[in-house]
mmCIF file of C-alpha atoms in Angstrom:
data_model
loop_
_atom_site.group_PDB
_atom_site.id
_atom_site.type_symbol
_atom_site.label_atom_id
_atom_site.label_comp_id
_atom_site.label_asym_id
_atom_site.label_seq_id
_atom_site.Cartn_x
_atom_site.Cartn_y
_atom_site.Cartn_z
ATOM 1 C CA UNK A 1 102.122 90.741 121.088
ATOM 2 C CA UNK A 2 98.565 90.388 119.826
ATOM 3 C CA UNK A 3 98.604 86.577 119.779
ATOM 4 C CA UNK A 4 102.184 85.717 120.678
ATOM 5 C CA UNK A 5 104.888 86.313 123.285
ATOM 6 C CA UNK A 6 108.643 86.737 122.777
ATOM 7 C CA UNK A 7 111.511 86.925 125.278
ATOM 8 C CA UNK A 8 115.197 87.703 125.003
ATOM 9 C CA UNK A 9 117.431 85.133 126.688
ATOM 10 C CA UNK A 10 120.292 86.105 129.025
ATOM 11 C CA UNK A 11 123.869 86.520 127.866
ATOM 12 C CA UNK A 12 123.116 87.567 124.306
ATOM 13 C CA UNK A 13 121.278 84.394 123.366
ATOM 14 C CA UNK A 14 118.536 83.976 120.786
ATOM 15 C CA UNK A 15 115.045 85.430 121.106
ATOM 16 C CA UNK A 16 112.399 82.782 121.770
ATOM 17 C CA UNK A 17 108.718 83.071 120.899
ATOM 18 C CA UNK A 18 105.521 81.164 121.638
ATOM 19 C CA UNK A 19 101.913 81.399 120.445
ATOM 20 C CA UNK A 20 100.478 82.103 117.017
ATOM 21 C CA UNK A 21 102.897 81.903 114.105
ATOM 22 C CA UNK A 22 101.009 81.880 110.810
ATOM 23 C CA UNK A 23 102.598 85.176 109.717
ATOM 24 C CA UNK A 24 106.035 84.295 111.122
ATOM 25 C CA UNK A 25 105.330 85.989 114.473
ATOM 26 C CA UNK A 26 107.498 83.311 116.088
ATOM 27 C CA UNK A 27 110.460 84.106 113.848
ATOM 28 C CA UNK A 28 111.111 80.446 113.057
ATOM 29 C CA UNK A 29 111.370 79.053 109.543
ATOM 30 C CA UNK A 30 108.570 76.494 109.811
ATOM 31 C CA UNK A 31 106.122 77.298 107.006
ATOM 32 C CA UNK A 32 103.417 77.508 108.100
ATOM 33 C CA UNK A 33 103.685 77.304 111.894
ATOM 34 C CA UNK A 34 100.099 78.024 112.926
ATOM 35 C CA UNK A 35 100.987 78.019 116.604
ATOM 36 C CA UNK A 36 103.437 76.626 119.124
ATOM 37 C CA UNK A 37 102.744 75.904 122.779
ATOM 38 C CA UNK A 38 106.456 75.743 123.571
ATOM 39 C CA UNK A 39 109.005 78.514 122.893
ATOM 40 C CA UNK A 40 110.880 78.286 119.585
ATOM 41 C CA UNK A 41 114.081 80.066 118.547
ATOM 42 C CA UNK A 42 113.663 83.060 116.242
ATOM 43 C CA UNK A 43 116.289 82.603 113.540
ATOM 44 C CA UNK A 44 119.172 85.065 113.392
ATOM 45 C CA UNK A 45 118.242 86.895 116.591
ATOM 46 C CA UNK A 46 121.376 86.254 118.655
ATOM 47 C CA UNK A 47 122.340 89.310 120.684
ATOM 48 C CA UNK A 48 118.987 91.061 120.728
ATOM 49 C CA UNK A 49 118.358 92.907 123.969
ATOM 50 C CA UNK A 50 115.123 94.889 124.231
ATOM 51 C CA UNK A 51 112.121 93.322 122.456
ATOM 52 C CA UNK A 52 108.830 95.015 121.572
ATOM 53 C CA UNK A 53 105.881 93.540 119.737
ATOM 54 C CA UNK A 54 102.379 94.155 118.413
ATOM 55 C CA UNK A 55 101.219 92.400 115.258
ATOM 56 C CA UNK A 56 104.930 92.079 114.487
ATOM 57 C CA UNK A 57 107.976 91.705 116.738
ATOM 58 C CA UNK A 58 111.188 93.745 116.811
ATOM 59 C CA UNK A 59 114.357 93.695 118.867
ATOM 60 C CA UNK A 60 117.299 96.043 119.339
ATOM 61 C CA UNK A 61 120.722 94.525 118.827
ATOM 62 C CA UNK A 62 124.363 95.550 119.075
ATOM 63 C CA UNK A 63 125.014 99.101 117.922
ATOM 64 C CA UNK A 64 121.336 100.028 117.918
ATOM 65 C CA UNK A 65 120.343 98.032 114.847
ATOM 66 C CA UNK A 66 116.738 96.791 114.843
ATOM 67 C CA UNK A 67 115.544 93.410 113.590
ATOM 68 C CA UNK A 68 111.833 92.889 112.920
ATOM 69 C CA UNK A 69 109.765 89.899 111.857
ATOM 70 C CA UNK A 70 106.195 88.756 111.343
ATOM 71 C CA UNK A 71 103.311 90.685 109.811
ATOM 72 C CA UNK A 72 104.481 93.067 107.068
ATOM 73 C CA UNK A 73 101.417 93.737 104.904
ATOM 74 C CA UNK A 74 101.537 97.359 106.108
ATOM 75 C CA UNK A 75 105.335 97.664 105.797
ATOM 76 C CA UNK A 76 105.619 97.673 109.606
ATOM 77 C CA UNK A 77 108.966 95.835 109.426
ATOM 78 C CA UNK A 78 110.606 98.900 107.879
ATOM 79 C CA UNK A 79 112.483 97.164 105.075
ATOM 80 C CA UNK A 80 111.261 99.221 102.133
ATOM 81 C CA UNK A 81 108.587 96.822 100.906
ATOM 82 C CA UNK A 82 105.294 95.185 101.861
ATOM 83 C CA UNK A 83 104.640 91.451 102.150
ATOM 84 C CA UNK A 84 102.344 89.096 104.021
ATOM 85 C CA UNK A 85 105.052 87.804 106.361
ATOM 86 C CA UNK A 86 108.775 87.903 106.863
ATOM 87 C CA UNK A 87 111.463 86.197 108.939
ATOM 88 C CA UNK A 88 113.780 88.337 111.121
ATOM 89 C CA UNK A 89 115.660 90.980 109.153
ATOM 90 C CA UNK A 90 117.174 94.436 109.586
ATOM 91 C CA UNK A 91 115.089 97.609 109.514
ATOM 92 C CA UNK A 92 116.340 99.845 106.703
ATOM 93 C CA UNK A 93 117.721 102.713 108.789
ATOM 94 C CA UNK A 94 121.411 103.198 107.965
ATOM 95 C CA UNK A 95 123.279 105.354 110.459
ATOM 96 C CA UNK A 96 120.439 105.306 113.026
ATOM 97 C CA UNK A 97 121.161 103.723 116.413
ATOM 98 C CA UNK A 98 117.938 102.861 118.243
ATOM 99 C CA UNK A 99 117.632 102.528 122.012
ATOM 100 C CA UNK A 100 113.863 102.051 122.505
ATOM 101 C CA UNK A 101 110.868 101.091 120.396
ATOM 102 C CA UNK A 102 107.194 100.152 120.234
ATOM 103 C CA UNK A 103 105.033 98.144 117.840
ATOM 104 C CA UNK A 104 101.322 98.627 117.204
ATOM 105 C CA UNK A 105 98.738 96.972 114.983
ATOM 106 C CA UNK A 106 100.268 98.067 111.680
ATOM 107 C CA UNK A 107 103.038 100.507 112.482
ATOM 108 C CA UNK A 108 106.285 100.555 114.457
ATOM 109 C CA UNK A 109 108.262 103.362 116.121
ATOM 110 C CA UNK A 110 111.704 103.807 117.608
ATOM 111 C CA UNK A 111 113.792 106.358 119.513
ATOM 112 C CA UNK A 112 117.454 106.750 118.584
ATOM 113 C CA UNK A 113 120.355 107.413 120.951
ATOM 114 C CA UNK A 114 120.050 111.177 120.438
ATOM 115 C CA UNK A 115 116.372 111.182 121.325
ATOM 116 C CA UNK A 116 115.015 111.551 117.772
ATOM 117 C CA UNK A 117 111.754 109.720 117.098
ATOM 118 C CA UNK A 118 111.004 107.639 113.981
ATOM 119 C CA UNK A 119 107.919 105.689 112.848
ATOM 120 C CA UNK A 120 107.145 103.445 109.879
ATOM 121 C CA UNK A 121 104.339 101.279 108.497
ATOM 122 C CA UNK A 122 100.629 102.103 108.186
ATOM 123 C CA UNK A 123 99.876 105.815 108.330
ATOM 124 C CA UNK A 124 96.285 106.166 107.126
ATOM 125 C CA UNK A 125 95.205 107.728 110.431
ATOM 126 C CA UNK A 126 98.273 109.930 110.755
ATOM 127 C CA UNK A 127 99.982 107.570 113.209
ATOM 128 C CA UNK A 128 103.419 108.030 111.566
ATOM 129 C CA UNK A 129 103.507 111.626 112.784
ATOM 130 C CA UNK A 130 105.098 113.381 109.793
ATOM 131 C CA UNK A 131 101.955 115.260 108.782
ATOM 132 C CA UNK A 132 100.888 112.707 106.176
ATOM 133 C CA UNK A 133 98.271 109.949 106.072
ATOM 134 C CA UNK A 134 100.275 107.621 103.854
ATOM 135 C CA UNK A 135 102.105 104.349 104.442
ATOM 136 C CA UNK A 136 105.882 104.514 104.955
ATOM 137 C CA UNK A 137 107.968 101.410 104.295
ATOM 138 C CA UNK A 138 111.111 102.843 105.921
ATOM 139 C CA UNK A 139 111.668 104.761 109.189
ATOM 140 C CA UNK A 140 110.435 108.343 108.883
ATOM 141 C CA UNK A 141 111.326 111.107 111.313
ATOM 142 C CA UNK A 142 108.422 112.285 113.457
ATOM 143 C CA UNK A 143 107.898 116.037 113.330
ATOM 144 C CA UNK A 144 106.978 118.437 116.151
ATOM 145 C CA UNK A 145 108.312 116.278 119.021
ATOM 146 C CA UNK A 146 111.348 117.891 120.705
ATOM 147 C CA UNK A 147 114.531 115.827 120.750
ATOM 148 C CA UNK A 148 115.024 114.251 124.182
ATOM 149 C CA UNK A 149 117.474 111.393 124.941
ATOM 150 C CA UNK A 150 115.070 110.107 127.607
ATOM 151 C CA UNK A 151 112.040 110.112 125.279
ATOM 152 C CA UNK A 152 109.737 107.078 125.277
ATOM 153 C CA UNK A 153 107.198 106.006 122.656
ATOM 154 C CA UNK A 154 104.042 103.865 122.617
ATOM 155 C CA UNK A 155 102.219 102.542 119.535
ATOM 156 C CA UNK A 156 98.494 101.838 119.865
ATOM 157 C CA UNK A 157 96.267 100.293 117.239
ATOM 158 C CA UNK A 158 96.065 103.427 115.054
ATOM 159 C CA UNK A 159 97.563 106.121 117.263
ATOM 160 C CA UNK A 160 100.955 106.920 118.762
ATOM 161 C CA UNK A 161 102.128 108.810 121.844
ATOM 162 C CA UNK A 162 105.552 109.817 123.122
ATOM 163 C CA UNK A 163 107.039 111.504 126.169
ATOM 164 C CA UNK A 164 109.594 114.264 125.719
ATOM 165 C CA UNK A 165 110.824 116.684 128.345
ATOM 166 C CA UNK A 166 108.088 115.550 130.725
ATOM 167 C CA UNK A 167 105.345 116.416 128.243
ATOM 168 C CA UNK A 168 103.052 114.024 126.408
ATOM 169 C CA UNK A 169 102.705 114.232 122.629
ATOM 170 C CA UNK A 170 100.066 112.180 120.778
ATOM 171 C CA UNK A 171 98.991 111.792 117.154
ATOM 172 C CA UNK A 172 96.908 109.583 114.882
ATOM 173 C CA UNK A 173 93.310 108.489 115.359
ATOM 174 C CA UNK A 174 91.302 110.240 118.075
ATOM 175 C CA UNK A 175 87.885 108.629 117.632
ATOM 176 C CA UNK A 176 87.714 107.676 121.310
ATOM 177 C CA UNK A 177 89.705 110.571 122.755
ATOM 178 C CA UNK A 178 92.877 108.481 123.003
ATOM 179 C CA UNK A 179 95.010 111.537 122.175
ATOM 180 C CA UNK A 180 93.736 113.234 125.342
ATOM 181 C CA UNK A 181 92.196 116.050 123.350
ATOM 182 C CA UNK A 182 88.580 116.911 122.653
ATOM 183 C CA UNK A 183 88.949 116.984 118.852
ATOM 184 C CA UNK A 184 87.586 114.023 116.913
ATOM 185 C CA UNK A 185 88.992 112.372 113.825
ATOM 186 C CA UNK A 186 92.724 112.099 113.212
ATOM 187 C CA UNK A 187 95.693 114.392 113.832
ATOM 188 C CA UNK A 188 98.682 113.635 111.599
ATOM 189 C CA UNK A 189 100.974 116.061 113.434
ATOM 190 C CA UNK A 190 101.988 115.440 117.082
ATOM 191 C CA UNK A 191 100.571 117.886 119.595
ATOM 192 C CA UNK A 192 100.899 118.280 123.339
ATOM 193 C CA UNK A 193 98.201 116.666 125.470
ATOM 194 C CA UNK A 194 97.327 119.547 127.785
ATOM 195 C CA UNK A 195 97.688 119.244 131.534
ATOM 196 C CA UNK A 196 99.600 115.954 131.458
ATOM 197 C CA UNK A 197 103.062 115.389 132.946
ATOM 198 C CA UNK A 198 104.415 112.031 131.837
ATOM 199 C CA UNK A 199 107.411 109.894 132.768
ATOM 200 C CA UNK A 200 106.123 106.900 130.794
ATOM 201 C CA UNK A 201 103.332 106.134 128.312
ATOM 202 C CA UNK A 202 101.631 103.000 127.002
ATOM 203 C CA UNK A 203 98.859 102.549 124.441
ATOM 204 C CA UNK A 204 96.290 99.913 123.518
ATOM 205 C CA UNK A 205 93.354 99.727 121.143
ATOM 206 C CA UNK A 206 91.811 103.200 121.334
ATOM 207 C CA UNK A 207 93.160 104.177 124.750
ATOM 208 C CA UNK A 208 96.311 105.565 126.375
ATOM 209 C CA UNK A 209 97.796 105.525 129.889
ATOM 210 C CA UNK A 210 100.568 107.683 131.311
ATOM 211 C CA UNK A 211 102.594 107.447 134.506
ATOM 212 C CA UNK A 212 103.876 110.448 136.422
ATOM 213 C CA UNK A 213 105.751 109.392 139.523
ATOM 214 C CA UNK A 214 103.554 106.723 141.097
ATOM 215 C CA UNK A 215 100.252 108.009 139.684
ATOM 216 C CA UNK A 216 98.674 106.640 136.490
ATOM 217 C CA UNK A 217 96.127 108.441 134.326
ATOM 218 C CA UNK A 218 94.253 106.940 131.358
ATOM 219 C CA UNK A 219 91.982 108.248 128.598
ATOM 220 C CA UNK A 220 90.194 107.045 125.469
ATOM 221 C CA UNK A 221 88.043 103.938 124.938
ATOM 222 C CA UNK A 222 86.529 102.612 128.170
ATOM 223 C CA UNK A 223 84.068 99.943 127.059
ATOM 224 C CA UNK A 224 85.868 97.305 129.145
ATOM 225 C CA UNK A 225 86.962 99.458 132.063
ATOM 226 C CA UNK A 226 90.460 99.843 130.652
ATOM 227 C CA UNK A 227 90.730 103.398 132.000
ATOM 228 C CA UNK A 228 90.599 102.084 135.568
ATOM 229 C CA UNK A 229 88.296 104.818 136.848
ATOM 230 C CA UNK A 230 85.661 102.553 138.426
ATOM 231 C CA UNK A 231 83.039 102.758 135.681
ATOM 232 C CA UNK A 232 82.546 101.217 132.261
ATOM 233 C CA UNK A 233 81.586 103.846 129.688
ATOM 234 C CA UNK A 234 81.964 104.344 125.941
ATOM 235 C CA UNK A 235 84.936 106.730 126.143
ATOM 236 C CA UNK A 236 86.587 109.626 127.974
ATOM 237 C CA UNK A 237 88.990 112.122 126.372
ATOM 238 C CA UNK A 238 90.011 113.745 129.659
ATOM 239 C CA UNK A 239 92.952 112.110 131.503
ATOM 240 C CA UNK A 240 91.844 111.002 134.972
ATOM 241 C CA UNK A 241 93.616 108.960 137.665
ATOM 242 C CA UNK A 242 93.390 105.188 137.852
ATOM 243 C CA UNK A 243 91.595 104.580 141.141
ATOM 244 C CA UNK A 244 93.716 103.582 144.126
ATOM 245 C CA UNK A 245 96.985 103.437 142.203
ATOM 246 C CA UNK A 246 99.598 105.831 143.581
ATOM 247 C CA UNK A 247 102.719 103.654 143.718
ATOM 248 C CA UNK A 248 103.293 102.556 140.122
ATOM 249 C CA UNK A 249 106.887 102.202 138.925
ATOM 250 C CA UNK A 250 106.112 100.954 135.394
ATOM 251 C CA UNK A 251 103.030 100.479 133.174
ATOM 252 C CA UNK A 252 102.071 98.293 130.237
ATOM 253 C CA UNK A 253 98.998 98.365 127.971
ATOM 254 C CA UNK A 254 97.433 95.388 126.252
ATOM 255 C CA UNK A 255 94.604 95.514 123.736
ATOM 256 C CA UNK A 256 91.816 96.120 126.272
ATOM 257 C CA UNK A 257 93.592 95.887 129.642
ATOM 258 C CA UNK A 258 96.522 97.542 131.395
ATOM 259 C CA UNK A 259 98.901 96.628 134.212
ATOM 260 C CA UNK A 260 101.238 98.446 136.574
ATOM 261 C CA UNK A 261 104.262 97.252 138.492
ATOM 262 C CA UNK A 262 104.059 98.639 142.019
ATOM 263 C CA UNK A 263 106.931 99.858 144.152
ATOM 264 C CA UNK A 264 106.013 97.115 146.632
ATOM 265 C CA UNK A 265 106.902 94.543 143.967
ATOM 266 C CA UNK A 266 103.320 93.517 143.278
ATOM 267 C CA UNK A 267 101.383 93.955 140.036
ATOM 268 C CA UNK A 268 97.920 95.463 139.556
ATOM 269 C CA UNK A 269 95.826 95.085 136.391
ATOM 270 C CA UNK A 270 92.477 96.455 135.185
ATOM 271 C CA UNK A 271 90.180 96.285 132.159
ATOM 272 C CA UNK A 272 89.006 93.247 130.218
ATOM 273 C CA UNK A 273 89.579 90.038 132.156
ATOM 274 C CA UNK A 274 87.336 87.367 130.628
ATOM 275 C CA UNK A 275 90.350 85.453 129.301
ATOM 276 C CA UNK A 276 92.216 85.649 132.589
ATOM 277 C CA UNK A 277 94.445 88.522 131.505
ATOM 278 C CA UNK A 278 94.097 90.369 134.836
ATOM 279 C CA UNK A 279 95.765 87.488 136.668
ATOM 280 C CA UNK A 280 93.571 87.668 139.764
ATOM 281 C CA UNK A 281 92.123 84.172 139.338
ATOM 282 C CA UNK A 282 88.545 85.316 138.667
ATOM 283 C CA UNK A 283 88.389 85.640 134.886
ATOM 284 C CA UNK A 284 86.151 88.712 134.944
ATOM 285 C CA UNK A 285 86.454 92.322 133.770
ATOM 286 C CA UNK A 286 87.337 94.980 136.340
ATOM 287 C CA UNK A 287 87.094 98.782 136.026
ATOM 288 C CA UNK A 288 89.453 99.186 139.009
ATOM 289 C CA UNK A 289 92.929 97.727 139.570
ATOM 290 C CA UNK A 290 93.047 94.223 141.037
ATOM 291 C CA UNK A 291 96.100 92.466 142.440
ATOM 292 C CA UNK A 292 97.738 89.803 140.331
ATOM 293 C CA UNK A 293 97.943 86.525 142.264
ATOM 294 C CA UNK A 294 101.534 85.385 141.874
ATOM 295 C CA UNK A 295 102.765 81.897 142.825
#
């Protein structure tokens, strides 16, 4: 998450969270819990499997139900109302069985077991994907993205991207070219990013990365080298390869840095590194992938 981390425990145990908790990001009932340096149990989260978090945290439970908690001032918890903070509770999506999801800065998205995409929360930049620029307090079906059971979704700060049928669809804010298209402003309706084949997508603050096979391509904001193309520049709307990375098996985007799991079992990261987030022991920013030093 933005200032917290959550994990699901083996065997259907509770979710546990650590870090900042002043808007119930940790899911515990300590009011207020400004932060915790040791993991605490998120109440009522037994049986959650896949977790995903941004400003808020969500998890998928038995039968595809989704529980969310934390920041809800933009209705990103999908319960039909807005509030400053909330403990874990069900997303209001009767009859929908989710299998994957993603959380951004003020909105959340999920893919159901049929491959239909839904988003909810802040929509002022068109990031909900239903053609509007309004806030939605309950899951809303995304238009113009073909149904695909293998679809994946990524929620950036104020934009969203999804893979479907090997194509990449993006919508929302495009100030920095993070939709992979030359147009500026916001697009409230998903459209194909031309020339991009995508198996997986991740999104951060104003940038996007996609993986096709072992190759990774990134586009959008590049003021901290988060596009991994060897230079630091204001932005780039054209998808270009991350330098020297041809064996990625999975990718993940943080706010201003990204990482890839390699088929060799190692991890490479690039982008902002002044807080040690690249894991290479140097604490500096890098515009090219560097190897994480694992114990």
